[in-house]
XYZ file of C-alpha atoms in Angstrom:
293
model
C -68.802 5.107 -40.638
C -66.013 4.484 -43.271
C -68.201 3.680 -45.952
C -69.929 7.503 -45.045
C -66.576 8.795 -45.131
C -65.417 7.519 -48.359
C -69.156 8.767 -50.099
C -68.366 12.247 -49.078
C -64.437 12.088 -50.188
C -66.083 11.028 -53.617
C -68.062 13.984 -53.683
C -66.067 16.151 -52.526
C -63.690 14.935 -55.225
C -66.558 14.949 -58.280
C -67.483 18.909 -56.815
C -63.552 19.961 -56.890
C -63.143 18.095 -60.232
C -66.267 18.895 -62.402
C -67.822 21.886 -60.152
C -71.687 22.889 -61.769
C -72.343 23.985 -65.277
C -74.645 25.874 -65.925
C -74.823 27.471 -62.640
C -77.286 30.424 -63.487
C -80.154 27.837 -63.931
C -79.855 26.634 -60.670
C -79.716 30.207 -59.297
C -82.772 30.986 -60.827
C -84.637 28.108 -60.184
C -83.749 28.775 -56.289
C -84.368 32.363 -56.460
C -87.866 31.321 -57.840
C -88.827 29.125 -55.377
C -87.802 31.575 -52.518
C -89.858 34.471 -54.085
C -92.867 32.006 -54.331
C -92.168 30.379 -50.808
C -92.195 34.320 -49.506
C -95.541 34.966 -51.401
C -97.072 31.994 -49.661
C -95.909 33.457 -46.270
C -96.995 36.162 -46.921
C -100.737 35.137 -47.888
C -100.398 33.130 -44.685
C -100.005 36.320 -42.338
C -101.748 38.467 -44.059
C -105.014 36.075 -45.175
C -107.847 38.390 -44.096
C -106.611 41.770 -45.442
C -106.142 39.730 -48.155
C -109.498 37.836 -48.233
C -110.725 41.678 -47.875
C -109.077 42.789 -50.891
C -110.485 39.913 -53.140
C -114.113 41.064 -51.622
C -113.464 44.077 -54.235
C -113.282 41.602 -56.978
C -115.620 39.292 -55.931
C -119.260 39.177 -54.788
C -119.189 37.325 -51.382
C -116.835 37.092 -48.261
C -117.050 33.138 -48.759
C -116.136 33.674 -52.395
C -113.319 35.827 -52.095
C -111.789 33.665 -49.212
C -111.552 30.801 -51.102
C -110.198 32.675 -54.424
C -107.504 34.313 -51.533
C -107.096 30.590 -50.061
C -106.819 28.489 -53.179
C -104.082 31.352 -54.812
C -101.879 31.213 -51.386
C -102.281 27.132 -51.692
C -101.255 27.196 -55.642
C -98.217 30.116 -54.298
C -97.030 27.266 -51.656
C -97.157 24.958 -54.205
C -95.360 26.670 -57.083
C -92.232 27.244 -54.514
C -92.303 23.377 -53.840
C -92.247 22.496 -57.456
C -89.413 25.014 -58.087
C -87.416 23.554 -55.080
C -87.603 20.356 -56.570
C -86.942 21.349 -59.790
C -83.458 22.961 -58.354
C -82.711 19.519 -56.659
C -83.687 17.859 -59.671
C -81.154 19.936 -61.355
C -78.233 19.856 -59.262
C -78.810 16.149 -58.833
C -78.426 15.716 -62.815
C -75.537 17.950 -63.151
C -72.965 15.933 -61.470
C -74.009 13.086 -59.307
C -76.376 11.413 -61.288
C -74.040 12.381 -64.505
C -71.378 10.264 -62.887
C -73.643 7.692 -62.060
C -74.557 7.178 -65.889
C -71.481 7.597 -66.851
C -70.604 4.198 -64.778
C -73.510 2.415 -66.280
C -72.640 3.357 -70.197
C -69.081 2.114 -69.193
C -70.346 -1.311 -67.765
C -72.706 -1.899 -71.143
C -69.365 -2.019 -72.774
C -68.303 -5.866 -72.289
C -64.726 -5.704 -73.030
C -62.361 -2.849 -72.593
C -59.134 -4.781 -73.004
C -59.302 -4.712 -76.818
C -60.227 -1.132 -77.124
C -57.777 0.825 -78.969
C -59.989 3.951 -79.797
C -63.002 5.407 -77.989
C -64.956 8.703 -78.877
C -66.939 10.517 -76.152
C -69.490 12.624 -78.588
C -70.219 16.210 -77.000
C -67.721 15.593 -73.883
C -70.093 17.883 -72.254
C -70.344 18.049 -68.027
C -66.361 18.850 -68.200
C -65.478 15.306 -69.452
C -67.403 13.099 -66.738
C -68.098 10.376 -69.111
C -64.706 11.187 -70.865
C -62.887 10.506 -67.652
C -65.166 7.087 -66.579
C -63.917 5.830 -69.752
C -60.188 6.719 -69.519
C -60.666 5.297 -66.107
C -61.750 2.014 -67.500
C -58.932 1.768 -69.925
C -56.538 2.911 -67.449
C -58.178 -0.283 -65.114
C -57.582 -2.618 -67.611
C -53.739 -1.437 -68.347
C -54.600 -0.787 -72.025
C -52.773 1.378 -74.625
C -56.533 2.702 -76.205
C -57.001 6.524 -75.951
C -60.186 8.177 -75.625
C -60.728 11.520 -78.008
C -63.527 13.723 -76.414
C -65.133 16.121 -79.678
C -66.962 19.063 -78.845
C -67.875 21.876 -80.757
C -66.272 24.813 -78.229
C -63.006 25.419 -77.374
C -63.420 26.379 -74.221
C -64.789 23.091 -73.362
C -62.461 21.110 -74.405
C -59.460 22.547 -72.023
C -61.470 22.640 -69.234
C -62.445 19.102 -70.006
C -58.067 18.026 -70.564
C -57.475 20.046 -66.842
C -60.589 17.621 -65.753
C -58.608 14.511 -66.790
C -55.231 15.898 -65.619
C -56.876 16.003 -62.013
C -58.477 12.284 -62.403
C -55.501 10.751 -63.812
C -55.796 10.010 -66.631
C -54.692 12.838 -68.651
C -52.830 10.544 -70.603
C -55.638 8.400 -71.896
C -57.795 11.774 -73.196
C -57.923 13.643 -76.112
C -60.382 16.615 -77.103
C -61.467 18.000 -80.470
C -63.153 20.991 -81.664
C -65.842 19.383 -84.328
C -69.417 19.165 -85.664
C -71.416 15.926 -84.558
C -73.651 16.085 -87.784
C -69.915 15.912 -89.723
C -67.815 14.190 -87.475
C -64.093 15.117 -88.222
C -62.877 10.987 -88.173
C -62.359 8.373 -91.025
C -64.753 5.314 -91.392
C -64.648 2.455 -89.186
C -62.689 4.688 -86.555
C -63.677 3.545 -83.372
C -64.202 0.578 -81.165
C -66.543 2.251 -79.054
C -68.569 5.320 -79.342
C -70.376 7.315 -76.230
C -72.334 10.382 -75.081
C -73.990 11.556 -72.604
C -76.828 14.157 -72.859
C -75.468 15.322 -75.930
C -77.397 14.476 -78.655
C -80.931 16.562 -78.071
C -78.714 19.587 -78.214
C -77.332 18.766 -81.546
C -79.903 21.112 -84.185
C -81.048 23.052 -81.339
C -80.716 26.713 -83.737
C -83.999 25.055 -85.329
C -86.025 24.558 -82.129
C -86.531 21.238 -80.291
C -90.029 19.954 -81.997
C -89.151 21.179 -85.432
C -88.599 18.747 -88.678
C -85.113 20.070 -89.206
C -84.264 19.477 -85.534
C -85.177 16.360 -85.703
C -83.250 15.340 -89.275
C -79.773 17.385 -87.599
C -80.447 14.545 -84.386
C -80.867 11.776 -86.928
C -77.538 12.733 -89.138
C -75.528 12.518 -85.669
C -76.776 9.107 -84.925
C -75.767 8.143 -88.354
C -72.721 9.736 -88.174
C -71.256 7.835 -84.969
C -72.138 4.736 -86.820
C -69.972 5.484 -89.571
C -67.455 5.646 -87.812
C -67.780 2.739 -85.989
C -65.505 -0.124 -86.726
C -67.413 -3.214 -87.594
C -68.240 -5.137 -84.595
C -68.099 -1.976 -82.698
C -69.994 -0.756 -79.591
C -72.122 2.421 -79.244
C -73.969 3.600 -76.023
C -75.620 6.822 -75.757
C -77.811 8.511 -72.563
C -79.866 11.113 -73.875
C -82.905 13.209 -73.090
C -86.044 12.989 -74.297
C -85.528 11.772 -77.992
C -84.152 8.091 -77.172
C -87.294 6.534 -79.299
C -86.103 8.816 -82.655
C -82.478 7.415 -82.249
C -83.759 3.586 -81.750
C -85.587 3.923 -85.240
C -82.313 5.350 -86.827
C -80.548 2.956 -85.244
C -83.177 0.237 -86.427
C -83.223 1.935 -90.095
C -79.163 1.832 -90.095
C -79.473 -2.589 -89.295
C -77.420 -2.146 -86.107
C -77.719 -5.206 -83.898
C -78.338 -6.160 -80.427
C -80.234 -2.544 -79.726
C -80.992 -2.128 -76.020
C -82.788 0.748 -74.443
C -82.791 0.893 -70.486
C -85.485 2.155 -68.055
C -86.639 5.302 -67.869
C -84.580 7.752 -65.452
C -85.709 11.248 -64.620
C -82.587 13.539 -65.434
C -83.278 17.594 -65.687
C -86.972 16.905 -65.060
C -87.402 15.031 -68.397
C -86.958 11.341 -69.054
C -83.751 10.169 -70.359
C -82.620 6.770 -70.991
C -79.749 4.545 -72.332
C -79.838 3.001 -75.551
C -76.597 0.901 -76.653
C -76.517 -0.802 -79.749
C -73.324 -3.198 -81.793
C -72.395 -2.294 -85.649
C -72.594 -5.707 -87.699
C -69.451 -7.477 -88.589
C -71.431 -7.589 -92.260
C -74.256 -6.266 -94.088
C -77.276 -7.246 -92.099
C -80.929 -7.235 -94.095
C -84.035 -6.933 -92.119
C -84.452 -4.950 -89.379
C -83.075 -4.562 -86.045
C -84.190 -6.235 -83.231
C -84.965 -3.732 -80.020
C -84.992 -5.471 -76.376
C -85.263 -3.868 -73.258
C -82.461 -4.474 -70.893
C -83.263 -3.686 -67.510
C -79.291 -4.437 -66.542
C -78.583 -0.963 -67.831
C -80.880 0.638 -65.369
């Protein structure tokens, strides 16, 4: 009964903090899905007049009842795949965003000698931002976190996210470009981001060449600056694979991708990866490490 009660406090607390982005997808996903779950209804009720209008169309009764039958069952089935889509969604947008942001915070080993961590795209109104200010805050260390996103707007609604957590103290944002990142060389200890990177080229479509290169010059850009010896752990959509080959290509060690986890209806995983202390020839080594899942 406690442990019940303390669950819904939490979410309670993650709604009131970080409320829904992108709101108007999940509207229209739901409005979808209760226009198609109407339609089926409706071909329910009304099967024979139906049936009797697909006899215009179709030569035989038996004909046009199944052509009536099999467009009600794809109708019925349309609204379920919507509905699950919108659960999908909502489940992604929060919960499971502050589940993954535990899990990128665990692959970090050691917190207590962070100084400086960088939360790329502090997207989702800081949750990842705020599990790592947490963390430092946990281990009663001096490091700040800097969140850098590329809108303004986002970035004070992300500072009134950590104010309310805490840990306004530990946090703080940037306007910037992640393709030209506005930090020295050998910056950070640690560098994160959640479901940031597949958005970063997006003006030149998802599947195209330049999209791809924009992806690849982020990746290489939170490497440079990485400190040597320094962490980086990254949950992203889709394009995981392209960012282990970078990563590979750059000679960053100990490169671990996790399981596959369905997040906004697409796979996502994380990949974490360590900067060499020196120059490393030969290439990278890529395990699985199902601890991450």
């Amino acid at each position: 009964m406690g442990k019940s009660s303390n669950n819904s406090k939490e979410w309670t607390q993650m709604n009131t903090i970080y409320g829904m982005e992108q709101w108007q997808t999940l509207i229209f996903l739901l409005c979808q899905a209760i226009l198609f779950s109407v339609l089926s209804v409706l071909y329910f009720v009304y099967f024979d007049p139906i049936s009797s209008f697909f006899e215009k169309i179709f030569t035989g009764a038996a004909v046009a009842r199944f052509a009536a039958g099999f467009t009600g069952s794809v109708t019925a089935l349309s609204a379920l795949c919507l509905f699950f889509a919108a659960a999908n969604f909502f489940y992604s947008a929060v919960p499971l965003h502050y589940d993954m942001a535990q899990r990128i915070v665990s692959a970090v080993n050691d917190w207590s000698s962070v100084k400086l961590a960088l939360d790329l795209g502090c997207c989702g109104r800081g949750i990842l931002l705020n599990a790592v200010a947490t963390q430092l805050k946990k281990e009663g260390s001096s490091g700040r976190v800097v969140g850098l996103d590329r809108s303004k707007r986002t970035t004070l609604s992300t500072l009134r996210s950590a104010k309310m957590e805490g840990v306004g103290e530990y946090v703080t944002c940037r306007e910037g470009d992640a393709r030209r990142l506005p930090f020295a060389d050998n910056y950070f200890d640690v560098v994160v981001s959640g479901v940031f990177v597949h958005t970063v080229g997006r003006e030149y479509g998802q599947k195209t060449a330049e999209a791809a290169a924009e992806r690849m010059r982020a990746v290489a850009e939170m490497v440079r600056v990485m400190k040597p010896g320094g962490v980086g752990v990254v949950w992203d959509l889709v394009h995981v694979p392209e960012y282990v080959l970078r990563l590979q290509e750059l000679k960053m060690e100990d490169v671990r991708v996790s399981e596959r986890v369905t997040a906004f209806m697409v796979s996502s995983h994380i990949v974490s990866f360590r900067k060499p202390s020196q120059h490393v020839h030969g290439p990278a080594e890529v395990r699985l490490d199902w601890r991450l899942c």
